[in-house]
mmCIF file of C-alpha atoms in Angstrom:
data_model
loop_
_atom_site.group_PDB
_atom_site.id
_atom_site.type_symbol
_atom_site.label_atom_id
_atom_site.label_comp_id
_atom_site.label_asym_id
_atom_site.label_seq_id
_atom_site.Cartn_x
_atom_site.Cartn_y
_atom_site.Cartn_z
ATOM 1 C CA MET F 1 172.519 94.125 6.251
ATOM 2 C CA LEU F 2 172.805 96.758 2.812
ATOM 3 C CA PRO F 3 170.075 96.011 0.458
ATOM 4 C CA LEU F 4 167.519 96.092 3.949
ATOM 5 C CA LEU F 5 169.755 99.709 4.657
ATOM 6 C CA ARG F 6 168.361 100.588 0.801
ATOM 7 C CA GLN F 7 165.164 99.519 1.532
ATOM 8 C CA ALA F 8 164.543 101.040 4.596
ATOM 9 C CA ARG F 9 165.860 104.959 3.340
ATOM 10 C CA VAL F 10 163.318 104.206 0.174
ATOM 11 C CA VAL F 11 160.643 103.572 2.411
ATOM 12 C CA ALA F 12 161.700 106.182 5.015
ATOM 13 C CA LYS F 13 161.831 108.965 2.116
ATOM 14 C CA SER F 14 158.487 107.508 0.479
ATOM 15 C CA SER F 15 156.703 108.381 4.173
ATOM 16 C CA ALA F 16 158.213 111.455 4.410
ATOM 17 C CA LEU F 17 157.473 113.261 1.354
ATOM 18 C CA ARG F 18 153.700 111.689 1.254
ATOM 19 C CA ALA F 19 153.631 113.034 4.761
ATOM 20 C CA ALA F 20 155.135 116.353 3.719
ATOM 21 C CA PHE F 21 152.224 117.265 0.675
ATOM 22 C CA SER F 22 149.580 116.140 3.693
ATOM 23 C CA SER F 23 151.048 119.774 5.419
ATOM 24 C CA ALA F 24 150.421 121.233 2.509
ATOM 25 C CA ALA F 25 149.509 124.678 3.640
ATOM 26 C CA PRO F 26 145.536 125.164 3.272
ATOM 27 C CA ASP F 27 145.221 127.901 0.948
ATOM 28 C CA LEU F 28 147.262 125.329 -2.113
ATOM 29 C CA LYS F 29 145.185 124.513 -4.394
ATOM 30 C CA THR F 30 146.143 121.658 -5.752
ATOM 31 C CA GLN F 31 143.844 118.539 -4.807
ATOM 32 C CA ILE F 32 146.571 116.000 -3.638
ATOM 33 C CA PRO F 33 145.122 113.230 -2.090
ATOM 34 C CA PRO F 34 147.525 112.388 1.844
ATOM 35 C CA PRO F 35 147.920 109.746 3.523
ATOM 36 C CA ALA F 36 145.053 107.989 3.846
ATOM 37 C CA PRO F 37 145.045 107.491 7.901
ATOM 38 C CA TYR F 38 147.334 105.557 10.081
ATOM 39 C CA THR F 39 150.173 105.677 7.126
ATOM 40 C CA GLY F 40 153.450 106.632 6.814
ATOM 41 C CA LEU F 41 156.317 107.335 8.502
ATOM 42 C CA PHE F 42 154.365 110.186 10.316
ATOM 43 C CA SER F 43 151.133 110.430 12.250
ATOM 44 C CA THR F 44 149.688 111.922 9.048
ATOM 45 C CA ASN F 45 146.165 112.753 10.321
ATOM 46 C CA PHE F 46 146.029 115.403 11.012
ATOM 47 C CA ASP F 47 144.698 119.284 10.766
ATOM 48 C CA VAL F 48 146.948 121.165 8.681
ATOM 49 C CA THR F 49 145.522 124.353 9.517
ATOM 50 C CA GLN F 50 146.827 124.519 13.308
ATOM 51 C CA PRO F 51 149.446 126.125 14.655
ATOM 52 C CA GLU F 52 151.343 123.627 16.398
ATOM 53 C CA HIS F 53 150.931 121.160 13.477
ATOM 54 C CA LYS F 54 152.325 122.831 11.582
ATOM 55 C CA ALA F 55 155.402 123.248 13.483
ATOM 56 C CA ARG F 56 154.883 120.371 13.961
ATOM 57 C CA MET F 57 156.906 120.342 10.298
ATOM 58 C CA GLU F 58 158.958 122.491 10.127
ATOM 59 C CA ARG F 59 159.763 120.892 13.179
ATOM 60 C CA TRP F 60 160.880 117.332 10.640
ATOM 61 C CA LYS F 61 161.814 119.085 7.384
ATOM 62 C CA TRP F 62 165.479 118.345 8.233
ATOM 63 C CA ILE F 63 164.240 114.380 7.927
ATOM 64 C CA LEU F 64 163.304 115.667 4.068
ATOM 65 C CA GLU F 65 166.000 117.575 3.792
ATOM 66 C CA LEU F 66 169.146 113.781 4.099
ATOM 67 C CA LEU F 67 166.751 111.889 2.259
ATOM 68 C CA GLY F 68 166.391 114.101 -1.137
ATOM 69 C CA TYR F 69 163.805 115.465 -1.349
ATOM 70 C CA PHE F 70 164.273 119.137 -2.245
ATOM 71 C CA ASN F 71 167.108 117.357 -4.901
ATOM 72 C CA GLU F 72 165.778 117.243 -8.713
ATOM 73 C CA GLU F 73 164.381 114.039 -8.844
ATOM 74 C CA ALA F 74 162.331 114.830 -6.305
ATOM 75 C CA THR F 75 160.859 117.581 -7.995
ATOM 76 C CA VAL F 76 160.141 116.126 -11.630
ATOM 77 C CA THR F 77 158.202 113.362 -9.260
ATOM 78 C CA ASN F 78 156.053 116.578 -6.881
ATOM 79 C CA LYS F 79 155.869 118.503 -10.056
ATOM 80 C CA SER F 80 153.950 115.141 -12.169
ATOM 81 C CA ALA F 81 151.967 114.527 -9.085
ATOM 82 C CA LEU F 82 149.895 116.863 -8.700
ATOM 83 C CA LEU F 83 150.098 117.217 -12.434
ATOM 84 C CA TYR F 84 148.617 113.731 -12.608
ATOM 85 C CA ASN F 85 146.280 115.033 -9.666
ATOM 86 C CA SER F 86 145.185 117.631 -11.966
ATOM 87 C CA CYS F 87 143.470 114.974 -14.262
ATOM 88 C CA VAL F 88 142.774 113.000 -11.769
ATOM 89 C CA ASN F 89 140.019 114.833 -10.204
ATOM 90 C CA GLN F 90 138.875 116.351 -13.120
ATOM 91 C CA ALA F 91 137.939 113.044 -15.055
ATOM 92 C CA ALA F 92 135.965 112.459 -12.015
ATOM 93 C CA HIS F 93 133.068 114.478 -12.337
ATOM 94 C CA PRO F 94 129.899 113.078 -12.426
ATOM 95 C CA SER F 95 128.492 114.709 -15.169
ATOM 96 C CA PHE F 96 130.683 112.822 -17.733
ATOM 97 C CA TYR F 97 129.819 109.132 -16.506
ATOM 98 C CA ARG F 98 125.965 111.220 -16.457
ATOM 99 C CA ALA F 99 126.758 112.884 -20.516
ATOM 100 C CA LEU F 100 128.261 110.793 -21.709
ATOM 101 C CA ASP F 101 125.225 107.569 -20.004
ATOM 102 C CA LEU F 102 128.416 106.269 -18.578
ATOM 103 C CA PRO F 103 128.467 102.969 -16.076
ATOM 104 C CA PRO F 104 131.048 104.217 -14.107
ATOM 105 C CA ASP F 105 133.379 100.885 -13.822
ATOM 106 C CA PHE F 106 136.599 100.326 -13.963
ATOM 107 C CA ARG F 107 136.856 100.210 -17.750
ATOM 108 C CA SER F 108 135.069 103.941 -18.503
ATOM 109 C CA GLN F 109 136.915 105.631 -15.233
ATOM 110 C CA GLN F 110 140.433 104.412 -16.788
ATOM 111 C CA ALA F 111 139.173 105.274 -20.187
ATOM 112 C CA LEU F 112 138.932 108.867 -19.039
ATOM 113 C CA LEU F 113 141.339 108.842 -16.619
ATOM 114 C CA ILE F 114 143.533 108.617 -19.867
ATOM 115 C CA LEU F 115 141.731 110.536 -22.200
ATOM 116 C CA HIS F 116 142.718 113.650 -19.232
ATOM 117 C CA VAL F 117 146.573 112.826 -19.061
ATOM 118 C CA TRP F 118 146.614 112.716 -22.940
ATOM 119 C CA ILE F 119 146.241 116.560 -23.235
ATOM 120 C CA VAL F 120 148.784 117.364 -20.111
ATOM 121 C CA HIS F 121 150.978 114.676 -22.606
ATOM 122 C CA ARG F 122 150.265 116.216 -25.627
ATOM 123 C CA ARG F 123 151.610 119.376 -24.593
ATOM 124 C CA LEU F 124 154.178 118.367 -22.765
ATOM 125 C CA ILE F 125 156.622 116.663 -25.353
ATOM 126 C CA GLY F 126 155.918 119.811 -27.502
ATOM 127 C CA ALA F 127 156.469 122.218 -24.912
ATOM 128 C CA LYS F 128 160.906 122.903 -25.368
ATOM 129 C CA THR F 129 162.500 124.913 -23.461
ATOM 130 C CA PRO F 130 164.980 128.374 -25.954
ATOM 131 C CA ASN F 131 168.680 127.638 -25.773
ATOM 132 C CA ALA F 132 168.434 125.008 -23.914
ATOM 133 C CA PRO F 133 172.739 123.134 -23.935
ATOM 134 C CA LYS F 134 172.040 119.732 -26.591
ATOM 135 C CA ASP F 135 173.071 117.179 -24.029
ATOM 136 C CA LYS F 136 169.918 117.535 -21.780
ATOM 137 C CA VAL F 137 167.502 115.966 -21.447
ATOM 138 C CA ASP F 138 164.259 118.922 -22.252
ATOM 139 C CA PRO F 139 162.338 119.197 -19.160
ATOM 140 C CA GLY F 140 158.979 119.585 -20.732
ATOM 141 C CA LYS F 141 159.773 115.361 -22.153
ATOM 142 C CA LEU F 142 161.061 114.466 -18.216
ATOM 143 C CA LEU F 143 158.128 115.815 -16.829
ATOM 144 C CA GLN F 144 155.754 113.214 -19.620
ATOM 145 C CA GLU F 145 157.807 110.712 -18.164
ATOM 146 C CA ALA F 146 157.528 111.328 -14.528
ATOM 147 C CA LEU F 147 153.302 111.898 -15.982
ATOM 148 C CA PHE F 148 153.301 108.050 -16.430
ATOM 149 C CA ASP F 149 155.448 107.084 -13.842
ATOM 150 C CA ARG F 150 151.808 108.407 -11.605
ATOM 151 C CA LEU F 151 150.052 107.203 -14.096
ATOM 152 C CA TRP F 152 151.207 103.557 -13.542
ATOM 153 C CA GLU F 153 151.533 103.734 -9.747
ATOM 154 C CA ASP F 154 148.047 105.004 -9.229
ATOM 155 C CA THR F 155 146.473 102.268 -12.104
ATOM 156 C CA THR F 156 148.496 99.472 -10.282
ATOM 157 C CA VAL F 157 146.126 100.569 -7.009
ATOM 158 C CA ARG F 158 143.275 101.264 -9.207
ATOM 159 C CA ILE F 159 143.396 97.452 -10.364
ATOM 160 C CA ARG F 160 143.742 96.476 -5.843
ATOM 161 C CA ASN F 161 140.765 98.160 -5.590
ATOM 162 C CA GLN F 162 138.770 95.426 -7.841
ATOM 163 C CA ASN F 163 139.960 93.012 -5.312
ATOM 164 C CA VAL F 164 141.411 90.883 -7.903
ATOM 165 C CA SER F 165 144.786 88.477 -6.432
ATOM 166 C CA GLU F 166 147.523 90.048 -5.810
ATOM 167 C CA LEU F 167 149.558 87.550 -7.842
ATOM 168 C CA THR F 168 147.403 89.440 -11.356
ATOM 169 C CA VAL F 169 148.396 92.483 -10.784
ATOM 170 C CA ASN F 170 150.665 92.522 -12.644
ATOM 171 C CA LYS F 171 149.377 90.694 -15.460
ATOM 172 C CA HIS F 172 146.908 92.921 -15.892
ATOM 173 C CA LEU F 173 148.539 95.807 -15.057
ATOM 174 C CA HIS F 174 149.921 94.321 -18.584
ATOM 175 C CA GLU F 175 146.794 94.823 -19.887
ATOM 176 C CA VAL F 176 145.535 98.279 -18.882
ATOM 177 C CA GLN F 177 148.762 99.908 -20.224
ATOM 178 C CA GLN F 178 148.333 97.912 -23.595
ATOM 179 C CA ARG F 179 144.948 99.563 -23.889
ATOM 180 C CA SER F 180 145.467 103.155 -23.128
ATOM 181 C CA PHE F 181 148.637 102.960 -25.114
ATOM 182 C CA ASN F 182 146.272 101.815 -27.944
ATOM 183 C CA GLN F 183 144.157 104.748 -26.913
ATOM 184 C CA CYS F 184 146.692 107.788 -26.971
ATOM 185 C CA VAL F 185 148.021 106.680 -30.543
ATOM 186 C CA ALA F 186 144.318 106.611 -31.866
ATOM 187 C CA TYR F 187 143.993 109.820 -29.842
ATOM 188 C CA ASP F 188 148.303 110.549 -31.890
ATOM 189 C CA GLN F 189 145.941 110.365 -35.081
ATOM 190 C CA TYR F 190 144.282 113.848 -34.192
ATOM 191 C CA PHE F 191 147.285 115.190 -34.833
ATOM 192 C CA ALA F 192 148.428 113.653 -38.266
ATOM 193 C CA SER F 193 145.435 114.324 -39.799
ATOM 194 C CA HIS F 194 146.606 118.083 -39.296
ATOM 195 C CA GLY F 195 143.242 118.491 -36.886
ATOM 196 C CA ALA F 196 140.727 116.476 -38.799
ATOM 197 C CA LYS F 197 137.775 116.562 -36.571
ATOM 198 C CA ARG F 198 136.076 112.729 -37.390
ATOM 199 C CA SER F 199 140.078 111.173 -36.191
ATOM 200 C CA LEU F 200 138.971 112.672 -33.332
ATOM 201 C CA SER F 201 135.603 111.490 -32.549
ATOM 202 C CA GLU F 202 136.292 108.007 -33.962
ATOM 203 C CA ALA F 203 138.604 107.706 -31.180
ATOM 204 C CA ILE F 204 136.406 108.593 -28.625
ATOM 205 C CA SER F 205 133.445 106.444 -29.469
ATOM 206 C CA LYS F 206 136.230 103.322 -29.784
ATOM 207 C CA HIS F 207 138.465 104.456 -26.351
ATOM 208 C CA VAL F 208 135.463 106.042 -24.261
ATOM 209 C CA LEU F 209 132.467 104.818 -25.300
ATOM 210 C CA ASN F 210 133.401 102.223 -26.236
ATOM 211 C CA VAL F 211 131.299 101.358 -29.309
ATOM 212 C CA GLU F 212 131.727 101.747 -32.477
ATOM 213 C CA PRO F 213 131.854 105.209 -34.881
ATOM 214 C CA SER F 214 128.648 106.727 -35.197
ATOM 215 C CA SER F 215 126.596 104.347 -32.597
ATOM 216 C CA LYS F 216 126.559 107.595 -29.738
ATOM 217 C CA PRO F 217 126.734 110.986 -32.023
ATOM 218 C CA SER F 218 125.313 113.189 -29.642
ATOM 219 C CA GLN F 219 127.208 112.183 -26.777
ATOM 220 C CA THR F 220 130.578 111.532 -29.235
ATOM 221 C CA ALA F 221 130.116 115.466 -30.636
ATOM 222 C CA LEU F 222 130.426 116.830 -26.906
ATOM 223 C CA LEU F 223 133.018 114.685 -25.902
ATOM 224 C CA THR F 224 135.022 115.710 -29.262
ATOM 225 C CA ALA F 225 133.833 119.645 -28.898
ATOM 226 C CA TYR F 226 134.981 119.256 -24.803
ATOM 227 C CA VAL F 227 138.824 117.568 -25.713
ATOM 228 C CA GLN F 228 139.235 120.135 -28.843
ATOM 229 C CA ARG F 229 138.627 122.861 -25.706
ATOM 230 C CA GLU F 230 141.181 121.421 -23.918
ATOM 231 C CA LEU F 231 144.137 121.274 -26.138
ATOM 232 C CA LYS F 232 143.986 124.412 -27.231
ATOM 233 C CA THR F 233 143.673 125.702 -22.996
ATOM 234 C CA ILE F 234 146.281 123.805 -22.594
ATOM 235 C CA GLN F 235 148.483 125.016 -25.532
ATOM 236 C CA LYS F 236 148.409 128.057 -23.988
ATOM 237 C CA VAL F 237 149.342 127.651 -20.404
ATOM 238 C CA LEU F 238 151.778 124.846 -20.581
ATOM 239 C CA VAL F 239 154.514 126.557 -22.155
ATOM 240 C CA ILE F 240 158.200 126.812 -21.187
ATOM 241 C CA GLU F 241 159.190 129.220 -23.645
ATOM 242 C CA GLU F 242 159.813 133.365 -21.468
ATOM 243 C CA GLY F 243 156.982 135.317 -22.673
ATOM 244 C CA PRO F 244 152.962 136.598 -21.673
ATOM 245 C CA GLU F 245 151.476 132.809 -21.576
ATOM 246 C CA MET F 246 152.530 130.846 -17.892
ATOM 247 C CA PRO F 247 155.840 128.649 -18.532
ATOM 248 C CA LEU F 248 156.340 125.192 -17.418
ATOM 249 C CA GLU F 249 157.525 126.027 -14.032
ATOM 250 C CA ALA F 250 154.376 127.715 -12.598
ATOM 251 C CA LEU F 251 153.047 124.639 -12.901
ATOM 252 C CA GLU F 252 153.678 123.706 -9.840
ATOM 253 C CA THR F 253 150.795 124.180 -7.988
ATOM 254 C CA GLY F 254 149.453 121.200 -11.096
ATOM 255 C CA ASP F 255 146.773 123.928 -10.727
ATOM 256 C CA LEU F 256 145.643 123.152 -14.416
ATOM 257 C CA PRO F 257 142.554 125.436 -16.086
ATOM 258 C CA TRP F 258 140.668 122.616 -16.852
ATOM 259 C CA GLY F 259 136.855 123.929 -18.444
ATOM 260 C CA PRO F 260 133.558 122.869 -16.950
ATOM 261 C CA PRO F 261 132.994 118.584 -17.742
ATOM 262 C CA LEU F 262 130.712 118.505 -20.189
ATOM 263 C CA ALA F 263 128.122 120.757 -17.070
ATOM 264 C CA ASN F 264 126.798 123.786 -17.470
ATOM 265 C CA PRO F 265 129.708 126.000 -15.217
ATOM 266 C CA GLY F 266 126.322 127.408 -12.835
ATOM 267 C CA ASN F 267 124.529 124.187 -12.266
ATOM 268 C CA MET F 268 127.832 121.710 -11.297
ATOM 269 C CA THR F 269 126.999 119.703 -8.107
ATOM 270 C CA TYR F 270 129.775 118.058 -6.079
ATOM 271 C CA ASP F 271 126.837 115.909 -4.153
ATOM 272 C CA ASP F 272 126.382 113.586 -5.741
ATOM 273 C CA ASP F 273 126.104 110.052 -4.509
ATOM 274 C CA GLU F 274 124.409 108.051 -7.559
ATOM 275 C CA PHE F 275 127.966 107.543 -8.535
ATOM 276 C CA ASP F 276 131.219 106.999 -6.193
ATOM 277 C CA LEU F 277 134.360 107.553 -7.957
ATOM 278 C CA ILE F 278 137.631 107.525 -7.708
ATOM 279 C CA GLY F 279 138.515 110.941 -6.978
ATOM 280 C CA GLN F 280 134.935 112.019 -7.282
ATOM 281 C CA ARG F 281 134.722 115.616 -4.784
ATOM 282 C CA TYR F 282 131.441 114.918 -2.088
ATOM 283 C CA GLY F 283 131.766 119.028 -0.857
ATOM 284 C CA ASN F 284 135.172 119.743 0.711
ATOM 285 C CA TRP F 285 136.018 116.713 0.713
ATOM 286 C CA ARG F 286 137.992 113.757 -1.824
ATOM 287 C CA SER F 287 137.593 110.078 -2.507
ATOM 288 C CA ALA F 288 140.747 108.362 -3.059
ATOM 289 C CA LEU F 289 143.164 105.343 -2.318
ATOM 290 C CA ASP F 290 145.023 103.984 0.113
ATOM 291 C CA VAL F 291 148.345 101.933 -1.636
ATOM 292 C CA ARG F 292 146.691 98.292 -0.768
ATOM 293 C CA GLY F 293 143.375 100.206 -2.919
ATOM 294 C CA THR F 294 140.846 100.530 -0.123
ATOM 295 C CA ARG F 295 138.909 104.146 -0.439
ATOM 296 C CA TYR F 296 139.223 107.018 2.880
ATOM 297 C CA PHE F 297 138.630 110.141 1.898
ATOM 298 C CA TRP F 298 139.999 113.954 2.836
ATOM 299 C CA ASN F 299 139.566 117.977 3.000
ATOM 300 C CA LEU F 300 140.244 119.646 0.723
ATOM 301 C CA THR F 301 140.804 122.538 2.930
ATOM 302 C CA THR F 302 142.536 120.922 6.602
ATOM 303 C CA ARG F 303 143.964 117.698 4.542
ATOM 304 C CA PHE F 304 142.619 115.605 7.848
ATOM 305 C CA SER F 305 141.388 112.169 5.833
ATOM 306 C CA SER F 306 139.060 109.163 7.737
ATOM 307 C CA TRP F 307 137.939 105.885 6.363
ATOM 308 C CA ASP F 308 134.498 106.518 6.918
ATOM 309 C CA LYS F 309 132.382 108.883 4.285
ATOM 310 C CA PRO F 310 131.738 112.248 6.661
ATOM 311 C CA THR F 311 128.140 113.229 6.661
ATOM 312 C CA ASP F 312 128.372 116.401 6.068
ATOM 313 C CA ALA F 313 130.378 116.757 3.360
ATOM 314 C CA THR F 314 130.787 120.414 3.044
ATOM 315 C CA LYS F 315 132.888 120.823 5.597
#
């Protein structure tokens, strides 16, 4: 009986956590998806801009506190989820695939996602808290580890989206993890070589463009310049020590200042039916996957979710 009670508590805690995300204020800048329709402990498919729904979540706040939603572990989980989804949203822009001549398949989407996670990961492992006790794990390291936990959880769902047998999901996940590890090690050579542009370009050619070095020189140069720019930007943001730069605590919204994704900022469009990417934006809507790997859509303002792609994505 005790294991069953523990399991029920975990399920309830997970559902309550997801419901809390779905109740976020409409002006919140984070873009973490709410649960799919008809899932979770609560009915999560509602418009958070409506006063009665805000009052409803406030009424159930006590259960979130009871389930430990606001403890230290949950806080790290929430922050890492916000950071991870910032990477997902940036990597799901169609301009990457058009500019780099990439097919929008699983390999390409995963490679671009890993690239963005790696950019955040590099800054987190370099962030240090001044005068921190030696017996306490640095918060930057904790957040970095949690970031990869979110990555593998989401990767499992993405694998299910490929309609593979459930019995082979773990096997596929292990293969993707090994590929991702090799990809990150290749990117790390950029720092090991003291910022040698060639090492980063070669890693991008092999792991993102899936070609031999120099096979796609213009696309390689384009993405290499993008990565170098984003590394410099993130260097100024993910800082823990006090000073004029943004502290780590300011990342709770997950609103990372990503630059334009390989496109002229004045020429970026979200309504692009040529691609169907996980996390892609369609006007005021984004796509997402539920735990079974089934695609759904959610509204960035109301948090309302739908199984069907909205016909008028501007609303």
